[in-house]
Short mmCIF file of C-alpha atoms in Angstrom, two decimals:
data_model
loop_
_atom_site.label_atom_id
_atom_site.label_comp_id
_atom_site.label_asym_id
_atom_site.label_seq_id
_atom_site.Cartn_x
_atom_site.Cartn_y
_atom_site.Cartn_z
CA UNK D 1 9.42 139.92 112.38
CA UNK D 2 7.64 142.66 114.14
CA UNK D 3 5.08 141.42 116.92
CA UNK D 4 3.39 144.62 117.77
CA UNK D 5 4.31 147.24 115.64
CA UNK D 6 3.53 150.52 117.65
CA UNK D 7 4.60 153.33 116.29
CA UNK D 8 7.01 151.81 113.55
CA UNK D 9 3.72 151.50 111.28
CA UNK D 10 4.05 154.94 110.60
CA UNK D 11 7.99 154.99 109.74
CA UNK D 12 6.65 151.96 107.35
CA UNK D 13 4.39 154.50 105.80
CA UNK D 14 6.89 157.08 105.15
CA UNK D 15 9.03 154.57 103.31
CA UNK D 16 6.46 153.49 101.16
CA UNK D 17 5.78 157.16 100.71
CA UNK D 18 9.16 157.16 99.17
CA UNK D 19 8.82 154.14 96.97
CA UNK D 20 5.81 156.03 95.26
CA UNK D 21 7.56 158.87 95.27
CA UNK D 22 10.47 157.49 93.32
CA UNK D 23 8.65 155.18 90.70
CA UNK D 24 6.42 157.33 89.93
CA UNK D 25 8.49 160.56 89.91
CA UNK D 26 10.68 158.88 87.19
CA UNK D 27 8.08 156.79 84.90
CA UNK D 28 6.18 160.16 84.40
CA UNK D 29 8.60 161.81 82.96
CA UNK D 30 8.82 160.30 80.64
CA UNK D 31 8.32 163.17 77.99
CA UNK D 32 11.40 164.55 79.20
CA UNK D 33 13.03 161.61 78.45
CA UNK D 34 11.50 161.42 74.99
CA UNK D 35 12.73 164.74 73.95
CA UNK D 36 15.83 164.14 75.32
CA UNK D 37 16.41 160.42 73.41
CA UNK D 38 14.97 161.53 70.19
CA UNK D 39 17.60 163.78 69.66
CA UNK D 40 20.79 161.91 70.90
CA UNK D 41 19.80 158.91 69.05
CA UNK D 42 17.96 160.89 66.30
CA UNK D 43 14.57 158.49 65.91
CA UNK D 44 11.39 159.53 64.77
CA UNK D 45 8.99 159.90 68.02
CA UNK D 46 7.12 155.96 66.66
CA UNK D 47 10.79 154.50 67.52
CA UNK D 48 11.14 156.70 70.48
CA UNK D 49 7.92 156.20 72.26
CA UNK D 50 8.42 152.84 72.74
CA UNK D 51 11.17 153.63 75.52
CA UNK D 52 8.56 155.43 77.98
CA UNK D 53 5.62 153.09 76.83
CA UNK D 54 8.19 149.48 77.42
CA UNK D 55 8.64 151.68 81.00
CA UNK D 56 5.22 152.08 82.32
CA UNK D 57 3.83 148.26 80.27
CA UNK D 58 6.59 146.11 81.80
CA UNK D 59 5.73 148.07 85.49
CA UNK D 60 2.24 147.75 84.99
CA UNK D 61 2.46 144.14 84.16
CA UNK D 62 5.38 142.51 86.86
CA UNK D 63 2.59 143.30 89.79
CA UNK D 64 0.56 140.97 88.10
CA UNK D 65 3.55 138.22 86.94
CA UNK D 66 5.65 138.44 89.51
CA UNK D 67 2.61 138.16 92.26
CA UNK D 68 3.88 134.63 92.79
CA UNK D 69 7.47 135.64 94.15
CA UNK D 70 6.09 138.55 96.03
CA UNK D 71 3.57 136.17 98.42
CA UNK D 72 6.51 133.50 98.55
CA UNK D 73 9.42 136.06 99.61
CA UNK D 74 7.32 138.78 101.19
CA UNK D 75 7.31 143.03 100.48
CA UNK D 76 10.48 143.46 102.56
CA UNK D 77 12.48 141.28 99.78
CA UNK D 78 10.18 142.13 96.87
CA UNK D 79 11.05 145.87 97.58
CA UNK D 80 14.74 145.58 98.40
CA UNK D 81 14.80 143.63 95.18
CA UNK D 82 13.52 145.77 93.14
CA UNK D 83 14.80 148.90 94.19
CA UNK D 84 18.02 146.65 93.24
CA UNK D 85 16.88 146.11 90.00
CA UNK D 86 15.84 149.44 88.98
CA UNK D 87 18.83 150.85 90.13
CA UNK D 88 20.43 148.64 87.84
CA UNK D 89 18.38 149.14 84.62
CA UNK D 90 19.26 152.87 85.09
CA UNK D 91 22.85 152.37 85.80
CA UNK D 92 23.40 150.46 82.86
CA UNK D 93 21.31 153.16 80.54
CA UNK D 94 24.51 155.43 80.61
CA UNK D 95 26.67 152.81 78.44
CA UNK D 96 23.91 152.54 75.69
CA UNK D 97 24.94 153.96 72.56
CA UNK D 98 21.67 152.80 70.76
CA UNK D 99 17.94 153.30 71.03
CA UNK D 100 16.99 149.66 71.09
CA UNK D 101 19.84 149.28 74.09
CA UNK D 102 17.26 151.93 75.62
CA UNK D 103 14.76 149.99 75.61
CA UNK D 104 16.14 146.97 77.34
CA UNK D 105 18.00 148.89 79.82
CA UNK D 106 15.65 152.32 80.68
CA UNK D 107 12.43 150.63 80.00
CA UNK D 108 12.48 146.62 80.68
CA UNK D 109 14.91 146.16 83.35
CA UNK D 110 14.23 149.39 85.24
CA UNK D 111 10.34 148.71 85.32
CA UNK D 112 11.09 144.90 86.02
CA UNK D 113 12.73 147.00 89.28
CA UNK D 114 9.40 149.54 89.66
CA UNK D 115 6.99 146.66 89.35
CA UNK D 116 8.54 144.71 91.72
CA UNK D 117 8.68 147.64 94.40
CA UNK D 118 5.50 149.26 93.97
CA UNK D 119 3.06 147.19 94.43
CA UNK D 120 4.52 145.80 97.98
CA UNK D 121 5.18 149.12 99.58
CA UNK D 122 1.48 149.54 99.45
CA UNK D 123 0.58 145.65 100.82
CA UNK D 124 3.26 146.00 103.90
CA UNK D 125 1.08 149.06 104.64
CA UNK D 126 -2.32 147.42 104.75
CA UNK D 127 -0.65 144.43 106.68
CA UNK D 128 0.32 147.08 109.45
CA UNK D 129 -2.73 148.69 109.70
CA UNK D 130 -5.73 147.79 110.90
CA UNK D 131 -7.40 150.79 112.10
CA UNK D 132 -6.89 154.26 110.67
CA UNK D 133 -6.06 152.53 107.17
CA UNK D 134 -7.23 155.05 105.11
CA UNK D 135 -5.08 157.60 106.72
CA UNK D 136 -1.98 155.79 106.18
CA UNK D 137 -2.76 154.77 102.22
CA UNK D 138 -3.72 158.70 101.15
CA UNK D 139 -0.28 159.67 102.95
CA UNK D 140 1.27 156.99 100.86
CA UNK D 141 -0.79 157.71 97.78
CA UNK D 142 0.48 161.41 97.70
CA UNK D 143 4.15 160.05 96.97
CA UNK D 144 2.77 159.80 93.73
CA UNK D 145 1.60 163.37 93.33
CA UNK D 146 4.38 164.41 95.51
CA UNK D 147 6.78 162.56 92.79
CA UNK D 148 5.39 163.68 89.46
CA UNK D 149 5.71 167.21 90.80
CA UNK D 150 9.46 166.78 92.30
CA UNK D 151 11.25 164.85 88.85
CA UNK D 152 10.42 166.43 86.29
CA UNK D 153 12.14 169.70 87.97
CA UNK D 154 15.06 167.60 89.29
CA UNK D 155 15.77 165.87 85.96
CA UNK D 156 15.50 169.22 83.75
CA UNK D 157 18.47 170.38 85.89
CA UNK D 158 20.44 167.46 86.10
CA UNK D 159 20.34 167.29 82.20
CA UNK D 160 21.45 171.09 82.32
CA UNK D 161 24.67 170.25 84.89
CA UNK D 162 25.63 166.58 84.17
CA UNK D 163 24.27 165.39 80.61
CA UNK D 164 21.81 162.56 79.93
CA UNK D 165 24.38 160.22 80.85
CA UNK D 166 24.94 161.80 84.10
CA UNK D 167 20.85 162.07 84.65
CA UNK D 168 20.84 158.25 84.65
CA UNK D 169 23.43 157.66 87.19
CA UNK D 170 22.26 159.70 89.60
CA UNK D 171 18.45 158.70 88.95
CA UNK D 172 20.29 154.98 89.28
CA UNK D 173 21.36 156.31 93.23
CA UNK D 174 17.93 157.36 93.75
CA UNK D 175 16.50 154.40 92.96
CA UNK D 176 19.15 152.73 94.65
CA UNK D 177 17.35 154.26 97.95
CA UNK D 178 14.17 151.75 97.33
CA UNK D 179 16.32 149.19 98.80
CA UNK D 180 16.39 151.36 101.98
CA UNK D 181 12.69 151.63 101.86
CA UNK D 182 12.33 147.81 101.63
CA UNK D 183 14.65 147.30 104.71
CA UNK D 184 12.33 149.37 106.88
CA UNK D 185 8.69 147.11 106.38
CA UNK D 186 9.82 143.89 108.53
CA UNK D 187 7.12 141.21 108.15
CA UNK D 188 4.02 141.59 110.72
CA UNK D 189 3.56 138.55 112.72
CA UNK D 190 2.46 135.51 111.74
CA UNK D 191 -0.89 135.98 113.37
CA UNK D 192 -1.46 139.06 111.29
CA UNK D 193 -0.69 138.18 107.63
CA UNK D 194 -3.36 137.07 105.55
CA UNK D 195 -3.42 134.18 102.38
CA UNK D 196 -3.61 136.57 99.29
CA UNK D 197 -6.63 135.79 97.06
CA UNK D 198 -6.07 134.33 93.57
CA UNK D 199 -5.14 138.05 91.62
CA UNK D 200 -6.80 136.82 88.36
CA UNK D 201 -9.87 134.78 88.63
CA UNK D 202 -13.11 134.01 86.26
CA UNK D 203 -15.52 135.56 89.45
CA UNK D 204 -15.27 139.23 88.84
CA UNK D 205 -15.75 137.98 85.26
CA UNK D 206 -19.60 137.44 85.66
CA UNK D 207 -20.45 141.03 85.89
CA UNK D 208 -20.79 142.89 82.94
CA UNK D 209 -20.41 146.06 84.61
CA UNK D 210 -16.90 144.80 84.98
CA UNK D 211 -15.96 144.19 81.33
CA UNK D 212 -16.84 147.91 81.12
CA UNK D 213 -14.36 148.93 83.72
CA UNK D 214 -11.80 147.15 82.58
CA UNK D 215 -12.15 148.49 78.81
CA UNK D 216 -12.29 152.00 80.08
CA UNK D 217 -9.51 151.42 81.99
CA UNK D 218 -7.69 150.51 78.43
CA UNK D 219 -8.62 153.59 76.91
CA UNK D 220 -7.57 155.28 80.39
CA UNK D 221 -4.41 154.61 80.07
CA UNK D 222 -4.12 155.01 76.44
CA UNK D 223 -4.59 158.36 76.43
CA UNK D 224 -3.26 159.25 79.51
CA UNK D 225 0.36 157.58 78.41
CA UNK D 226 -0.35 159.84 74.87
CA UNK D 227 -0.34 163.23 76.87
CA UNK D 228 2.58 162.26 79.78
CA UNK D 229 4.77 161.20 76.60
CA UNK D 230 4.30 163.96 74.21
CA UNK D 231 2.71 166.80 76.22
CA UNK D 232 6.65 168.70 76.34
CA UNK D 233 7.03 167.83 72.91
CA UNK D 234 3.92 169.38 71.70
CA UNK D 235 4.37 172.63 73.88
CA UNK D 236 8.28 172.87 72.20
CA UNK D 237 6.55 173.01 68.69
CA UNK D 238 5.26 176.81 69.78
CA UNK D 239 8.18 177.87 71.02
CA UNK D 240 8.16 176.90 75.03
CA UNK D 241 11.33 175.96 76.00
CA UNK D 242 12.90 172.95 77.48
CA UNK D 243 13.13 173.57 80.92
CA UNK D 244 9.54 175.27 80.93
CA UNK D 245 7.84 172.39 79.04
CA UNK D 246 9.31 169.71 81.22
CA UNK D 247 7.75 172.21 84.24
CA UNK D 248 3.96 171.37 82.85
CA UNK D 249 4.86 167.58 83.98
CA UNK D 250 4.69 168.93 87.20
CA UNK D 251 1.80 171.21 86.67
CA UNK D 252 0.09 168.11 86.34
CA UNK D 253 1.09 166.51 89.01
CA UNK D 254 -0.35 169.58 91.23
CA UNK D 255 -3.31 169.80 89.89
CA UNK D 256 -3.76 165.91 90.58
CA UNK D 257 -2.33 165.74 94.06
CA UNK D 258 -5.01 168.57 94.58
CA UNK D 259 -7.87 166.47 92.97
CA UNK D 260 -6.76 163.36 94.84
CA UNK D 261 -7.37 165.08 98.17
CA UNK D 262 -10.24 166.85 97.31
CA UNK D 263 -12.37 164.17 95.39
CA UNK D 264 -11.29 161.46 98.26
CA UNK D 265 -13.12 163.58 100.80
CA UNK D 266 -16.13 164.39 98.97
CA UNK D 267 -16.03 160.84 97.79
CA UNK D 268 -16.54 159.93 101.47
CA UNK D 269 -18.91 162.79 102.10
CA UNK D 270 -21.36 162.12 99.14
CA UNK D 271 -24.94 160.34 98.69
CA UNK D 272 -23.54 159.27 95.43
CA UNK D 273 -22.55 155.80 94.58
CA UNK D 274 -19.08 155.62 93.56
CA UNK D 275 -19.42 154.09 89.97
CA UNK D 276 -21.88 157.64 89.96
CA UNK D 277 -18.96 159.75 91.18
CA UNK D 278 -17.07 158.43 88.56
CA UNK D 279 -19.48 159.24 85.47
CA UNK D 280 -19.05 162.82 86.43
CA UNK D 281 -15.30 162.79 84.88
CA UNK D 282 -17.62 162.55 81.35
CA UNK D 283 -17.62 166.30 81.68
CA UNK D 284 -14.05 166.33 82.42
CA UNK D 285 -13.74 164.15 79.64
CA UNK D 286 -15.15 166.64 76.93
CA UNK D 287 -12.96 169.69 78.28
CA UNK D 288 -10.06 167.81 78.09
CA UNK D 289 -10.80 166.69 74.11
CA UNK D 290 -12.45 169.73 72.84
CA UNK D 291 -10.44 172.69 74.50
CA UNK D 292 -6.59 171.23 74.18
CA UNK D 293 -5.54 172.53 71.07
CA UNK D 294 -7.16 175.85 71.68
CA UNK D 295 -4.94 176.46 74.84
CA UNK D 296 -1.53 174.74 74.34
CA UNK D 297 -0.37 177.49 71.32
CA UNK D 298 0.89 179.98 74.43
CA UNK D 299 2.36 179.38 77.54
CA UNK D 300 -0.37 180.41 79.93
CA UNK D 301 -3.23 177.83 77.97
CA UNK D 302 -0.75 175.25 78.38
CA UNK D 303 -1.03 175.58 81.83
CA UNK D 304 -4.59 175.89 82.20
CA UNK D 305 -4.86 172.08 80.28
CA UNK D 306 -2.33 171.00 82.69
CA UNK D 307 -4.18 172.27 85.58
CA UNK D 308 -7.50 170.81 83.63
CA UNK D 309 -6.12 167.77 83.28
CA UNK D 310 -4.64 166.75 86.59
CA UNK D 311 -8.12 167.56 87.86
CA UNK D 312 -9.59 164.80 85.47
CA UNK D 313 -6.62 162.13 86.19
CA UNK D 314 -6.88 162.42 90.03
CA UNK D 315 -10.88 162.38 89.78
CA UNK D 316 -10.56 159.04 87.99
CA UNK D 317 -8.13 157.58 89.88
CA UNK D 318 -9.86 158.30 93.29
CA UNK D 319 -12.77 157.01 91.63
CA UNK D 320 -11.45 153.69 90.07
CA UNK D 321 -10.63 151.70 93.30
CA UNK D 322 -13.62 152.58 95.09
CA UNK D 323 -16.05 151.66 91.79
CA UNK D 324 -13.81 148.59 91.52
CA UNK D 325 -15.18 147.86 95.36
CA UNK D 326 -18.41 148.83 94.21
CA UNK D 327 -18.70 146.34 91.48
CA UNK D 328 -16.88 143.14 92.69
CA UNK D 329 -16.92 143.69 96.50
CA UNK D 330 -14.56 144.70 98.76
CA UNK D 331 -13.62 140.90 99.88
CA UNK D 332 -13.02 140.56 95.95
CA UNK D 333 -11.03 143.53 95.17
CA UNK D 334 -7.63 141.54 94.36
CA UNK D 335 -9.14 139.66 91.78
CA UNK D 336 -10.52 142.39 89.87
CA UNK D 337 -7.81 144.86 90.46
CA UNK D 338 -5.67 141.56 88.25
CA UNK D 339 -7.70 142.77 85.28
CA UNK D 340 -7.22 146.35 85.52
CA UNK D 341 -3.85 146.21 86.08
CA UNK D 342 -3.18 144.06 82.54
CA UNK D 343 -5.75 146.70 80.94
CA UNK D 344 -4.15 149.51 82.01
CA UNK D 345 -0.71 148.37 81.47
CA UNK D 346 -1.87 146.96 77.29
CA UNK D 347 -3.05 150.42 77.09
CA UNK D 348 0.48 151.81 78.35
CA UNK D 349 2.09 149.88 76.00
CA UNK D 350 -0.14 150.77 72.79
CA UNK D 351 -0.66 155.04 73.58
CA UNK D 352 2.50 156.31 72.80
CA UNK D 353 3.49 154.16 69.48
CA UNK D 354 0.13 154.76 67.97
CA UNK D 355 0.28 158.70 68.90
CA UNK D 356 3.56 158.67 67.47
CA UNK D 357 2.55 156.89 64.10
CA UNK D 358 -0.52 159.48 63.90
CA UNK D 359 2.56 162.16 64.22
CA UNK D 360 4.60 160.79 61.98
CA UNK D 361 2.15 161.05 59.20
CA UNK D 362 0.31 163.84 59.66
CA UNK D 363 3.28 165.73 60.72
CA UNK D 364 1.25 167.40 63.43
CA UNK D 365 0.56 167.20 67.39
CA UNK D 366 -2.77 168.40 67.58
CA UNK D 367 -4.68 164.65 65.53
CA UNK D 368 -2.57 162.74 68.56
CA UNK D 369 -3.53 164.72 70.79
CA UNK D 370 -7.08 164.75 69.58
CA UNK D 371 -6.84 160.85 69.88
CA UNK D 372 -5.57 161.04 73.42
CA UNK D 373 -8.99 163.28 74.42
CA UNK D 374 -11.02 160.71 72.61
CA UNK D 375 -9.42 157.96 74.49
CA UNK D 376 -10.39 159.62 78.12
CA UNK D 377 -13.85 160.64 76.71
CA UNK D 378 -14.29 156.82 75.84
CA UNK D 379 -13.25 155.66 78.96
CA UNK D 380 -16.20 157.40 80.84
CA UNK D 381 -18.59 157.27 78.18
CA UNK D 382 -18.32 153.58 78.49
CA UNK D 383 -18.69 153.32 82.18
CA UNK D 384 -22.23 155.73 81.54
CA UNK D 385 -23.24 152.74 79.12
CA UNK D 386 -22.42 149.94 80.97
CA UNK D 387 -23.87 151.79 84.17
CA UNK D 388 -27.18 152.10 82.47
CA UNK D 389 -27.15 149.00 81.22
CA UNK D 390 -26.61 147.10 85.33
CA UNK D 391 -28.58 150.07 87.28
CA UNK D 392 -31.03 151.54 85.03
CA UNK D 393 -31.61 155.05 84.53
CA UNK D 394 -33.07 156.08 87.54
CA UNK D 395 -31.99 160.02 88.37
CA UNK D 396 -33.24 160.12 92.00
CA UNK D 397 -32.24 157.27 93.68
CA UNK D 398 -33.38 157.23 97.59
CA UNK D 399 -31.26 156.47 100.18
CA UNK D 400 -31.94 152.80 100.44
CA UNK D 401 -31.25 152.39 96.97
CA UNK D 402 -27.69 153.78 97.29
CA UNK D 403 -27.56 151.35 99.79
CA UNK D 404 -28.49 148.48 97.12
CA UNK D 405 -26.05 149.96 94.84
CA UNK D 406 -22.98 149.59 97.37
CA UNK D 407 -23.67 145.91 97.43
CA UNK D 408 -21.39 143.98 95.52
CA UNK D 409 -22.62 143.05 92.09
CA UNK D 410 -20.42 139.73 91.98
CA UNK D 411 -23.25 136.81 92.84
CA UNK D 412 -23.18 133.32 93.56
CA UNK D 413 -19.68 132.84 95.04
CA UNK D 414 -18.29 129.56 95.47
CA UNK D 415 -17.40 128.84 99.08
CA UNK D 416 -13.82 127.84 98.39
CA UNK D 417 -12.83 131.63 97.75
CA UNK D 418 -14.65 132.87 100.30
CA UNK D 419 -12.51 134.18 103.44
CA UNK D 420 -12.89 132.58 107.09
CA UNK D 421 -14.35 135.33 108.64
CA UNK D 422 -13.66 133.23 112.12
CA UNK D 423 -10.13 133.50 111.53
CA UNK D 424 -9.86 137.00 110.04
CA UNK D 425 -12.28 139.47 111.89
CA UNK D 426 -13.74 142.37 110.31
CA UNK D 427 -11.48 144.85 111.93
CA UNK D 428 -8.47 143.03 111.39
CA UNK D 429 -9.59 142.19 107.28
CA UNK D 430 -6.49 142.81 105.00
CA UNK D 431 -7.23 143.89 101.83
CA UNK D 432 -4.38 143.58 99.69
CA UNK D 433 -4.83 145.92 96.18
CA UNK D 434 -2.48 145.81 92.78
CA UNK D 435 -2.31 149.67 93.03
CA UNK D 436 0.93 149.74 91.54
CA UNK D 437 -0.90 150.16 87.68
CA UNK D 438 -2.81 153.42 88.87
CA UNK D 439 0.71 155.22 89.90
#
């Protein structure tokens, strides 16, 4: 237990660096994967989406499950766990000799292992920091750019040298290193840790606004799971090769590191509300659904959606947790974070299978892919509705109503969930967040 953590904070923050680095390096790349399982076990892509879908809905959803074992054992155990875990799941994935074995091994046990470790990394840092928080959670927050543009290169040449099999066994030593990562965040002292909030609770419920994020947040992640799952497929079917269509993964992930960095300054910088900010990914939206199939037929469009896209995906992300504050309150955010995590993991689960049946009978990529830029146009089309509907429709807010506006919209809370702000000052506050879902 580590009484006053000096300058190991920071080696804490590198290691958690490295968990999101590793989960979600591997979980988005999924359409590698797909390619590569559809032909060695020869499925249609409905059977075969289900392995990267399983992946990112069972990671999604042990944050929320496993919450319980997580504040019992603490991060240090959670992480070591499931870096354990994970490490097993892909281990095992090189004995399969079926699809359905796939799914057990690749997409339930390994993200068993992810949720487990994800979610923790990012609570041991918010226990060790107090001041210059938000430093240490963007550093951490760009393992997950950072990964999605690192795997997808790695895997396309450890499937040229070593085979699928092969791929998995060494992707089973990387994830192997989570335990490492776990060993480093020793528990802060007693004096520091906080009780965690209830994660799912019928407060955050009472604001309609709410409801609206988390049902955008459903078709979020629907379509975003459609285009991480099938984007290398689609850019094979006009000739792109392998190796260059598993690159646009990590096109992607530039563009959204970028966009993370970019859009969390201004978001800091700006006279806008938050929930605001986030309405201007509407535009984003309509690029995104009406100018795909235009660019992906040669190699040079297919970058430019890439590059379009990332910007839309790390807009809404840096927007999503600092609406969420917005709506519930920043004292509240583990309780409404619950809800987004289950939405965004239901609409992981339900992207990929329903792209794939929309392929399967129309025998085209361009109608799922059409369904996918529906899905993110819905997303922030609701959030304008449900915007209007709370704030009105007023287009020149002054500065004391942006004020209003940053107030939480939860009312009326009952004094049993409310923290001791005599034990828990405001500079020493923990704020513990299911990020794990946005990764």
């Amino acid at each position: 237990m580590v009484e006053e953590t000096g300058d190991w904070k920071w080696a804490v923050v590198v290691a958690s660096f490295f968990v999101q680095f590793i989960i979600c390096g591997i979980s988005y790349s999924i359409g590698i994967f797909h390619i590569v399982f559809k032909d060695i076990f020869e499925h249609d892509h409905f059977d075969t989406s289900w392995v990267g879908s399983i992946l990112l809905y069972v990671t999604a959803l042990t944050s929320i499950v496993l919450r319980c074992f997580m504040s019992q054992f603490g991060y240090r155990i959670s992480v070591m766990l499931g870096g354990l875990i994970s490490s097993i799941g892909l281990g095992l994935g090189m004995f399969v000799t079926d699809l359905y074995q796939v799914y057990l091994t690749f997409g339930v046990i390994t993200g068993i292992g992810f949720g487990l470790a994800c979610t923790p990394s990012i609570m041991a840092v918010e226990q060790y920091f107090n001041h210059k928080r938000f430093q240490a959670l963007s550093i951490v927050m760009g393992g997950i750019g950072a990964g999605i543009i690192t795997f997808p290169v790695v895997i396309k040449y450890l499937l040229e040298y070593a085979a699928w099999r092969g791929t998995l066994l060494t992707l089973s030593g990387i994830a192997l290193n989570l335990c490492v990562c776990g060993a480093v965040m020793f528990p802060v002292a007693k004096g520091r840790q906080v009780r965690l909030m209830p994660l799912l609770s019928c407060l955050p419920l009472r604001n309609i606004v709410f409801h609206g994020m988390c049902i955008a947040n459903l078709f979020w992640s629907f379509g975003s799971t459609i285009i991480y799952i099938y984007l290398p497929s689609y850019a094979m079917e006009f000739g792109t090769d392998f190796g260059t269509a598993s690159f646009l993964i990590s096109c992607i992930g530039m563009s959204a590191f970028t966009a993370r960095m970019v859009f969390a300054f201004m978001g800091h910088n700006s006279a806008l509300d938050d929930i605001t900010s986030l309405l201007c990914s509407v535009g984003l939206g309509v690029v995104v659904t009406g100018i795909c199939p235009l660019l992906i037929d040669d190699y040079a469009g297919q970058i430019g959606y890439c590059i379009l896209y990332g910007f839309y995906s790390g807009y809404w992300t840096t927007f999503l947790q600092q609406a969420s504050r917005e709506l519930v309150g920043p004292e509240y955010i583990a309780m409404g974070n619950g809800y987004l995590s289950f939405m965004i993991a239901l609409g992981s689960l339900l992207g990929g299978p329903a792209a794939g049946l929309l392929i399967q009978e129309e025998s085209e990529f361009e109608y799922a892919f059409y369904l996918a830029g529906a899905s993110l146009l819905w997303s922030s089309v609701i959030m304008l509705m449900f915007k209007y509907q709370q704030c009105g429709t007023d287009s020149y807010p002054d500065d004391h109503s942006i004020k209003e506006q940053k107030k939480p919209l939860v009312k009326h809370i009952h004094d049993e969930f409310k923290p001791s702000f005599n034990e828990i000052k405001d500079g020493d506050r923990i704020i513990v967040e299911a990020a794990s879902s946005v990764c």
